[in-house]
Amino acid sequence: MLHRLRRLGLSARIYEAGSGVGGTWFWNRYPGARCDVESVEYSYSFSDELQQEWTWSERYASQPEILKYLNHVADRFDLRRDIQLESRVISAAFNERTRRWDIRLADGSEASATYCIMAAGNQSTPHVPDLKGLKTFKGRCLHTADWPSEDVDLRGKRVGVVGTGSTAIQAIPLIAQSAAHLFAFQRTPAFSVPARNRPLTPGETQEAKQNYAQIRQSARTSSNGAHYLNVVPPGPSALGVAPDEREREYERRWNRGGALLVRAYADILTNGQANATAADFVRNKIREIVKDPERAEALCPQDYPIATKRVCIDTDYYETYNRENVTLVNVRKTPIEEITEDGIRTSAATYPLDCIVFATGFDAMTGALLAIDPRGKGGVSLSDKWRAGPRTYLGLMTAGFPNLFLVTGPGSPSVLSNVVTSIEQHVEWIADCIGHMRLHGFDCIEALEEAENVWVNHVNDVANMTLFPQAKSWYTGANIPGKPNVFMPYVGGVGAYRVKCDEVVAGGYTGFALSASPAEVEAVSSR
Ligand code: NAP
């Protein structure tokens, strides 16, 4: 975004809470942290030189490698001089007199800008459950999304991991290798498929580099922003094929690794019976891998359709439950009652621990934005406006908050896609929009409430055509007590969404009001 804004001739500044660049990949340094999108595509496409000169070492990049890449990008495009680190934004308010955003930072300093672009992330506000006695624990307490940069030595320690989502599923196999004993506190089992991570061969790397133009184009027009997930197109229906043929297809995709399995048939996310065939396949795999039948059953998800919570992608997750130093604690059956000075007490037992790792996720999609407490016209706070759930037009803007852009905001494909593809599309759209405004003498853009209402209804309608709303997930805010229950991302697909955004532009920014202040009119006429 900074790179694009500079190319428009604007002065721009990034405020970043961390002491380094990298966002998710700066904070989430827990053991095993790795992207679940293939590295070749989890990368920027805006510069061919960049994509030609960078070489990924593995099929799925590890956190250190992605962080190195993002630092390389910051240096490669000379971005650091406009990035202010260790600068947490604590408020942003639209000043109707100056038509500028007044921004305050935690250190008391202030800034003012015509445009305020929120790129604070969808998974960047860690959630720690409000457990009784949490502060009394005398051992070490860590959250995976706030992991120290120095090595955390868990050798010989009794470690409790709370949560079994994507993060825990990556961390548990590695922590189990060094800890004396690992206790996994599981409330809801997750569906996980093997990553089959491996080094990329020079031939694969060369092929990707030669074909980047087609790969990127295919990703941009796909449903999920990733070319590789669409190389083998899904069959029309899991119910339209013989059971043995279906099993063979699932098996092929399971062996290939990654999220391909749940893309085997087009109706897995829309038809409960079709979905059950994929869910049964994974449950049977869990029963094959985990030797203790009771433990295997406890690891089998039963109360939501597969892929309605994000499918996890692992390396040796289920295998880890065959280790003698791993205990699975079912906290659905025997809930955590309190954290004590020396461990976790459930309704059935006490577990003495040296370290508790919270892999308990995030206040997703809205947490980081609402923490900044944006105030729009008339001093209206975004928290008030979104009391019943986020409302945006295209996930890009929200009515009543002029010149406030959201990168991958709620109501856009964002977290349901290869997010780099979605980020780039928003960055381009926002930069083009600002460029258009400057060219035509506007300095204020605002989403119209009618357009927003139509979009919000469409986002809900499309979500309700799928099985997604059947799961209590962070997509619906269900993981945060008191959060409104609304399916937040746009499930209509990256390609279709891009077409819609482009149509809005072609129509002269349909659904937006563009206006000019007297000062801008004067500035344009004297240019
Ligand atoms: P998450 O999916 O929200 O999982 C949080 C886990 O903590 C769940 O198992 C949840 O159980 C549990 N939990 C929360 N509060 C609890 C409590 N009070 N007691 C017991 N258990 C509790 O969070 P995450 O694993 O950090 O993943 C979030 C998202 O980040 C992923 O879906 C993915 O989009 C992204 N991510 C991606 C990668 C990757 O690229 N490979 C890796 C990690 C994360 P319930 O389900 O019962 O609430």
XYZ file of C-alpha atoms and ligand atoms in Angstrom:
575
model
C 0.000 0.000 0.000
C 2.812 2.352 0.911
C 4.577 1.553 -2.347
C 1.428 2.291 -4.374
C 0.687 5.524 -2.486
C 4.200 6.765 -3.092
C 3.784 6.061 -6.783
C 0.734 8.342 -6.734
C 2.975 11.085 -5.417
C 1.378 11.086 -1.987
C 3.187 11.342 1.294
C 2.244 8.361 3.400
C 3.214 6.925 6.744
C 2.695 3.500 8.253
C 2.118 3.190 11.981
C 2.992 -0.270 13.238
C 2.652 -1.562 16.790
C 5.411 -4.140 16.419
C 9.117 -3.438 16.647
C 9.553 -4.873 13.157
C 7.609 -5.344 9.948
C 5.794 -8.578 9.152
C 2.446 -8.410 10.983
C 1.186 -11.938 11.584
C 4.602 -13.296 10.721
C 6.279 -10.961 13.174
C 4.104 -11.922 16.142
C 3.312 -15.599 15.580
C 6.729 -17.144 16.244
C 5.463 -20.225 18.022
C 7.111 -23.578 17.239
C 5.816 -24.943 13.950
C 4.364 -21.652 12.654
C 4.042 -22.084 8.931
C 1.714 -20.809 6.234
C -1.010 -23.145 5.007
C -1.015 -21.574 1.537
C 1.735 -22.755 -0.819
C 4.739 -20.436 -0.664
C 4.951 -19.714 -4.390
C 1.495 -18.127 -4.191
C 1.686 -16.706 -0.672
C 3.799 -13.911 -2.077
C 3.406 -10.537 -3.737
C 2.692 -10.318 -7.434
C 3.045 -6.559 -7.885
C 6.684 -6.733 -8.968
C 7.914 -9.305 -11.450
C 11.513 -8.538 -10.425
C 10.616 -9.444 -6.851
C 8.945 -12.710 -7.748
C 11.814 -13.662 -10.035
C 14.581 -12.901 -7.549
C 13.031 -14.531 -4.472
C 13.254 -18.303 -4.109
C 11.102 -20.191 -1.623
C 12.748 -23.187 -0.044
C 9.702 -25.299 0.854
C 6.218 -26.040 -0.411
C 4.796 -24.260 2.640
C 6.974 -21.484 3.979
C 7.890 -21.357 7.648
C 7.350 -18.246 9.762
C 11.080 -17.307 9.765
C 11.238 -17.555 5.965
C 8.112 -15.409 5.441
C 9.394 -12.855 7.932
C 12.695 -12.749 6.049
C 10.771 -12.244 2.790
C 8.713 -9.372 4.220
C 11.863 -7.699 5.519
C 13.412 -8.162 2.110
C 10.394 -6.465 0.504
C 10.643 -3.572 2.972
C 14.311 -3.084 2.006
C 13.911 -3.859 -1.687
C 11.346 -1.053 -2.101
C 12.945 1.305 0.403
C 9.835 1.282 2.561
C 11.352 1.637 6.010
C 11.796 5.400 5.952
C 8.000 5.778 6.063
C 7.291 3.028 8.563
C 7.087 4.100 12.170
C 7.564 1.058 14.391
C 6.490 0.595 18.022
C 3.657 3.011 17.306
C 0.278 1.720 18.387
C -2.648 3.757 17.091
C -5.193 4.220 19.855
C -7.741 6.478 18.176
C -8.740 7.775 14.771
C -11.464 10.387 14.320
C -12.815 12.130 11.242
C -12.677 15.898 11.673
C -15.624 17.293 9.704
C -14.219 20.814 9.668
C -10.828 19.936 8.179
C -12.132 16.769 6.435
C -9.094 14.942 7.740
C -8.501 11.994 10.020
C -6.965 12.861 13.386
C -4.913 9.955 14.634
C -3.497 9.452 18.116
C -0.741 7.076 19.132
C -0.178 5.349 22.446
C 2.858 7.551 23.196
C 0.620 10.646 23.050
C 1.796 11.869 19.645
C -0.698 12.816 16.949
C -0.972 12.784 13.185
C -3.459 14.034 10.644
C -4.210 12.659 7.181
C -6.676 13.023 4.332
C -6.961 9.264 3.974
C -6.805 6.685 6.722
C -6.208 3.153 5.516
C -6.758 0.423 8.069
C -4.513 -2.569 7.482
C -4.499 -3.764 11.069
C -5.212 -7.380 10.182
C -8.002 -9.878 10.637
C -6.161 -12.117 13.075
C -4.095 -9.700 15.087
C -5.876 -9.217 18.401
C -5.004 -12.310 20.454
C -7.797 -13.763 22.545
C -7.029 -15.085 26.013
C -10.059 -16.660 27.694
C -11.124 -15.049 30.923
C -10.319 -18.026 33.145
C -10.585 -17.842 36.892
C -7.195 -17.598 38.590
C -5.250 -16.845 35.405
C -3.059 -14.289 37.130
C -2.159 -16.619 39.965
C -0.220 -19.089 37.783
C 3.424 -19.110 38.862
C 4.810 -20.814 35.775
C 5.274 -19.297 32.342
C 2.185 -18.198 30.422
C 2.437 -17.629 26.659
C 0.065 -16.826 23.807
C 1.096 -18.213 20.438
C 0.410 -14.837 18.805
C 2.676 -13.004 21.215
C 5.551 -15.448 21.231
C 8.930 -14.150 22.439
C 11.590 -13.623 19.804
C 14.203 -15.384 21.915
C 14.176 -19.181 22.097
C 11.635 -20.552 24.541
C 13.172 -23.629 26.080
C 10.422 -26.125 26.836
C 12.795 -29.064 27.281
C 11.896 -31.155 30.272
C 8.856 -28.988 31.057
C 5.240 -29.943 31.659
C 3.396 -27.872 29.080
C -0.345 -27.315 28.787
C -1.653 -26.166 25.407
C -5.147 -24.666 25.529
C -6.940 -24.872 22.181
C -6.715 -27.188 19.193
C -7.225 -24.854 16.205
C -4.811 -24.274 13.283
C -2.171 -22.770 15.556
C -2.191 -25.483 18.218
C -2.206 -28.149 15.530
C 1.086 -26.787 14.225
C 2.609 -26.208 17.657
C 1.607 -29.418 19.470
C 3.759 -31.871 17.445
C 6.873 -29.745 17.959
C 6.283 -28.902 21.607
C 5.652 -32.607 22.286
C 9.115 -33.389 20.926
C 10.862 -31.270 23.524
C 8.514 -31.094 26.508
C 8.623 -33.698 29.259
C 4.871 -33.940 28.935
C 2.301 -32.112 26.855
C -1.320 -31.780 27.930
C -3.615 -30.690 25.082
C -6.771 -29.067 26.441
C -9.299 -29.589 23.674
C -12.788 -28.101 23.667
C -13.738 -28.667 20.014
C -11.753 -31.058 17.835
C -10.683 -29.673 14.468
C -10.572 -31.362 11.086
C -6.956 -31.481 10.006
C -5.369 -32.756 6.808
C -1.680 -33.456 6.198
C 0.364 -30.662 4.639
C 2.923 -32.971 3.019
C 5.435 -30.194 3.270
C 8.774 -30.756 1.537
C 11.586 -28.797 -0.071
C 10.774 -27.335 -3.484
C 12.940 -28.702 -6.274
C 14.875 -26.309 -8.528
C 12.667 -27.531 -11.398
C 9.462 -26.602 -9.543
C 10.832 -23.199 -8.658
C 11.871 -22.529 -12.229
C 8.491 -23.618 -13.549
C 6.665 -21.328 -11.124
C 8.857 -18.380 -12.056
C 8.326 -18.981 -15.742
C 4.578 -19.227 -15.306
C 3.956 -16.543 -12.731
C 1.822 -14.439 -15.082
C -0.659 -17.292 -15.631
C -0.514 -18.430 -12.002
C -1.403 -14.961 -10.729
C -4.142 -14.459 -13.289
C -5.675 -17.794 -12.382
C -5.476 -16.945 -8.648
C -7.166 -13.571 -9.170
C -10.098 -15.080 -11.018
C -10.448 -18.155 -8.799
C -12.864 -18.598 -5.926
C -10.161 -18.725 -3.255
C -7.296 -16.644 -4.592
C -4.978 -19.597 -5.155
C -4.164 -21.203 -8.491
C -2.837 -24.483 -7.102
C -6.121 -25.293 -5.386
C -7.895 -25.176 -8.730
C -5.487 -27.093 -10.943
C -7.645 -30.193 -10.552
C -11.192 -28.836 -10.766
C -13.742 -30.192 -8.308
C -16.275 -32.767 -9.437
C -19.836 -31.418 -9.521
C -21.186 -33.470 -6.615
C -19.856 -35.853 -3.998
C -23.220 -37.622 -4.224
C -23.080 -38.091 -7.976
C -20.217 -40.604 -7.912
C -19.948 -44.175 -6.664
C -18.644 -44.415 -3.067
C -15.443 -46.257 -4.033
C -14.632 -43.708 -6.726
C -15.225 -40.907 -4.207
C -12.956 -42.590 -1.658
C -10.221 -42.895 -4.256
C -10.535 -39.182 -5.059
C -10.364 -38.221 -1.372
C -7.414 -40.563 -0.905
C -5.575 -39.003 -3.849
C -6.117 -35.527 -2.440
C -5.216 -36.610 1.109
C -1.935 -37.972 -0.221
C -1.271 -34.831 -2.246
C -1.729 -32.812 0.981
C -3.179 -29.440 1.883
C -6.657 -28.045 1.455
C -7.257 -29.907 -1.817
C -9.330 -32.547 -0.083
C -12.253 -30.299 0.749
C -12.216 -28.994 -2.822
C -12.836 -32.443 -4.298
C -16.521 -31.748 -5.019
C -18.357 -28.515 -5.639
C -21.139 -29.268 -3.131
C -19.028 -30.049 -0.058
C -19.801 -26.638 1.384
C -23.418 -26.446 0.293
C -24.897 -29.901 0.833
C -24.864 -31.571 4.241
C -24.832 -35.108 2.846
C -22.027 -34.344 0.426
C -20.115 -32.709 3.257
C -20.571 -35.782 5.454
C -18.717 -37.938 2.916
C -15.587 -35.780 3.253
C -16.004 -35.494 7.031
C -16.340 -39.283 7.351
C -13.225 -39.767 5.249
C -11.171 -37.572 7.593
C -12.686 -39.126 10.717
C -11.713 -42.571 9.411
C -8.178 -41.312 8.813
C -8.021 -40.106 12.424
C -9.165 -43.560 13.584
C -6.489 -45.187 11.407
C -3.683 -42.958 12.683
C -4.474 -42.694 16.392
C -3.891 -46.070 18.005
C -5.985 -45.637 21.148
C -9.609 -45.894 19.905
C -11.020 -43.780 22.724
C -8.534 -41.016 22.049
C -9.192 -41.238 18.309
C -12.922 -40.795 18.935
C -12.233 -37.774 21.138
C -10.247 -36.229 18.267
C -13.039 -36.739 15.728
C -15.097 -33.585 15.148
C -18.796 -34.390 15.249
C -20.796 -31.223 15.670
C -20.093 -29.109 12.594
C -19.608 -29.763 8.873
C -16.039 -30.091 7.620
C -14.505 -26.838 6.262
C -17.092 -24.614 7.963
C -14.327 -23.914 10.459
C -11.044 -23.396 8.715
C -9.567 -26.764 7.825
C -6.246 -27.158 9.596
C -3.172 -28.340 7.786
C -0.649 -30.269 9.812
C 2.523 -32.236 9.992
C 2.146 -35.275 12.258
C -0.649 -33.801 14.379
C -2.704 -36.953 14.881
C 0.472 -39.076 15.045
C 1.554 -36.999 18.043
C -1.322 -38.474 20.063
C 0.433 -41.860 19.880
C 3.295 -40.484 21.969
C 3.490 -41.502 25.585
C 4.263 -37.977 26.731
C 1.019 -36.526 25.326
C -2.323 -36.403 27.124
C -5.548 -35.237 25.518
C -7.854 -33.529 27.976
C -11.441 -33.196 26.821
C -12.524 -29.866 28.301
C -15.906 -30.101 26.625
C -16.652 -33.037 28.957
C -14.655 -31.777 31.922
C -14.341 -27.984 31.578
C -11.446 -25.926 32.866
C -12.614 -24.575 36.186
C -9.605 -22.532 37.142
C -5.961 -21.830 36.649
C -4.167 -22.485 39.879
C -0.733 -21.416 41.076
C 0.772 -24.492 39.540
C -1.450 -25.666 36.753
C -4.926 -26.147 35.340
C -7.829 -27.628 37.264
C -10.709 -29.120 35.301
C -13.938 -30.461 36.743
C -12.282 -33.894 36.824
C -8.587 -33.447 37.651
C -5.698 -31.105 38.361
C -2.811 -30.899 35.885
C 0.453 -29.526 37.341
C 2.241 -27.464 34.674
C 5.417 -25.435 34.216
C 4.084 -23.567 31.219
C 0.665 -22.793 29.744
C 0.473 -22.024 26.030
C -2.722 -20.310 24.963
C -3.437 -21.175 21.345
C -6.865 -19.670 21.773
C -7.082 -17.570 18.644
C -8.108 -14.016 17.990
C -10.865 -11.475 18.224
C -11.001 -11.907 14.473
C -12.048 -9.589 11.659
C -13.128 -6.645 13.819
C -10.935 -6.809 16.950
C -7.967 -4.737 15.777
C -10.102 -2.139 14.041
C -12.514 -1.601 16.906
C -9.622 -1.367 19.369
C -8.641 1.828 17.517
C -12.174 3.079 18.129
C -12.641 4.924 14.815
C -15.107 7.812 14.983
C -16.854 9.008 11.844
C -19.205 11.835 11.005
C -21.065 13.272 13.984
C -18.542 11.569 16.289
C -20.303 8.217 15.770
C -18.103 5.366 16.923
C -17.609 2.334 14.706
C -18.260 0.104 17.716
C -21.737 1.627 17.995
C -22.392 1.381 14.296
C -21.294 -2.269 14.273
C -23.010 -3.220 17.528
C -25.080 -5.890 15.740
C -22.154 -6.937 13.529
C -19.909 -5.297 10.929
C -21.562 -3.395 8.085
C -19.473 -2.415 5.084
C -19.823 -1.713 1.413
C -17.637 -4.311 -0.358
C -15.574 -4.700 2.807
C -13.731 -1.589 1.632
C -15.552 1.246 3.364
C -18.344 1.801 5.855
C -20.991 4.515 5.515
C -20.519 7.521 7.797
C -16.713 7.138 7.824
C -15.436 9.150 4.843
C -11.948 8.400 3.516
C -11.544 5.448 5.873
C -10.490 2.462 3.788
C -10.366 -1.096 5.085
C -7.892 -3.592 3.659
C -9.611 -7.013 3.605
C -12.409 -5.736 5.806
C -15.464 -7.762 6.843
C -17.723 -8.282 3.841
C -14.801 -9.090 1.524
C -13.310 -12.554 0.762
C -10.305 -11.836 3.017
C -9.843 -14.782 5.376
C -11.595 -17.214 3.039
C -8.935 -16.656 0.416
C -5.214 -16.694 -0.103
C -5.114 -13.406 1.741
C -2.156 -12.020 -0.219
C -4.262 -12.092 -3.395
C -7.069 -10.293 -1.566
C -4.733 -7.772 0.034
C -3.223 -6.891 -3.340
C -6.659 -6.481 -4.908
C -7.715 -4.076 -2.147
C -4.438 -2.184 -2.306
C -4.869 -1.708 -6.058
C -8.519 -0.727 -5.695
C -7.798 1.820 -2.947
C -4.789 3.301 -4.757
C -6.745 3.554 -8.024
C -9.634 5.163 -6.164
C -7.407 7.805 -4.571
C -5.709 8.360 -7.943
C -9.118 8.855 -9.560
C -10.149 11.313 -6.879
C -7.013 13.386 -7.268
C -7.368 13.427 -11.010
C -10.959 14.619 -10.838
C -10.624 17.070 -7.993
C -12.325 15.074 -5.234
C -10.885 14.703 -1.770
C -13.666 12.864 -0.024
C -15.281 9.487 -0.675
C -17.922 7.824 1.379
C -19.944 4.636 1.018
C -23.668 5.261 0.667
C -25.856 3.605 3.249
C -28.257 2.152 0.638
C -25.353 0.499 -1.215
C -23.994 -0.807 2.064
C -27.373 -2.295 3.026
C -27.651 -4.070 -0.311
C -24.100 -5.436 0.039
C -24.580 -6.605 3.628
C -27.772 -8.425 2.581
C -25.930 -10.026 -0.317
C -23.050 -11.149 1.942
C -25.595 -12.757 4.290
C -27.622 -14.317 1.474
C -24.569 -15.958 -0.060
C -23.353 -17.202 3.338
C -26.794 -18.676 4.011
C -26.598 -20.684 0.802
C -23.641 -22.539 2.354
C -23.094 -24.675 5.438
C -20.734 -22.080 6.973
C -23.264 -20.567 9.394
C -23.777 -24.022 10.962
C -20.418 -23.847 12.762
C -19.629 -21.818 15.829
C -16.442 -20.306 14.489
C -14.399 -17.152 14.539
C -15.918 -16.423 11.101
C -19.166 -15.730 12.976
C -17.602 -14.196 16.095
C -18.699 -17.213 18.173
C -15.252 -17.570 19.791
C -15.543 -14.249 21.626
C -18.091 -14.046 24.432
C -20.684 -11.339 23.707
C -19.647 -10.764 20.091
C -22.569 -10.509 17.628
C -23.222 -13.692 15.694
C -22.753 -12.650 12.062
C -20.913 -14.463 9.282
C -18.289 -11.816 8.489
C -16.286 -12.704 5.369
C -17.741 -12.732 1.827
C -18.093 -16.289 0.604
C -19.008 -15.433 -3.010
C -15.433 -15.960 -4.227
C -12.377 -13.878 -5.015
C -12.973 -13.782 -8.786
C -16.655 -12.830 -8.601
C -15.878 -10.252 -5.939
C -13.170 -8.657 -8.070
C -15.620 -8.386 -10.974
C -18.086 -6.633 -8.663
C -15.425 -4.179 -7.435
C -14.353 -3.457 -11.008
C -17.964 -2.874 -12.071
C -18.373 -0.368 -9.270
C -15.369 1.542 -10.610
C -16.517 1.296 -14.231
C -19.873 2.724 -13.154
C -18.143 5.807 -11.746
C -17.843 4.457 -8.180
C -21.425 3.259 -7.942
C -22.641 3.292 -4.359
C -20.067 5.839 -3.233
C -20.430 9.611 -2.898
C -17.392 11.582 -4.047
C -17.090 15.234 -3.179
C -14.572 18.087 -3.142
C -13.824 20.634 -0.456
C -13.483 24.285 -1.608
C -9.722 24.028 -0.941
C -9.404 21.025 -3.239
C -11.421 22.745 -5.984
C -9.014 25.682 -5.765
C -5.949 23.414 -5.701
C -7.105 21.486 -8.771
C -7.904 24.620 -10.754
C -4.429 26.028 -10.025
C -2.621 22.756 -10.975
P -8.756 -20.689 16.523
O -8.924 -21.391 15.236
O -9.764 -19.684 16.926
O -8.619 -21.812 17.623
C -8.647 -21.467 18.979
C -8.730 -22.719 19.788
O -8.779 -22.352 21.159
C -10.009 -23.519 19.513
O -9.704 -24.888 19.595
C -10.916 -23.099 20.657
O -11.920 -24.015 20.985
C -9.900 -22.985 21.772
N -10.384 -22.184 22.881
C -10.705 -20.872 22.876
N -11.119 -20.496 24.100
C -11.052 -21.605 24.886
C -11.359 -21.869 26.233
N -11.842 -20.925 27.033
N -11.181 -23.123 26.714
C -10.714 -24.089 25.896
N -10.411 -23.902 24.599
C -10.585 -22.677 24.113
O -7.337 -19.921 16.597
P -5.969 -20.279 15.871
O -5.683 -21.718 15.988
O -4.968 -19.326 16.365
O -6.264 -20.015 14.350
C -6.942 -18.838 13.932
C -6.805 -18.678 12.449
O -5.499 -18.180 12.149
C -6.925 -19.930 11.629
O -8.238 -20.348 11.427
C -6.217 -19.515 10.365
O -7.043 -18.712 9.568
C -5.086 -18.689 10.914
N -3.907 -19.550 11.082
C -3.292 -19.973 9.949
C -2.208 -20.786 10.044
C -1.552 -21.237 8.812
O -1.503 -20.542 7.827
N -1.015 -22.403 8.812
C -1.738 -21.198 11.276
C -2.380 -20.749 12.412
C -3.466 -19.913 12.302
P -13.402 -23.854 20.356
O -13.259 -24.267 18.926
O -14.247 -24.725 21.177
O -13.766 -22.394 20.482
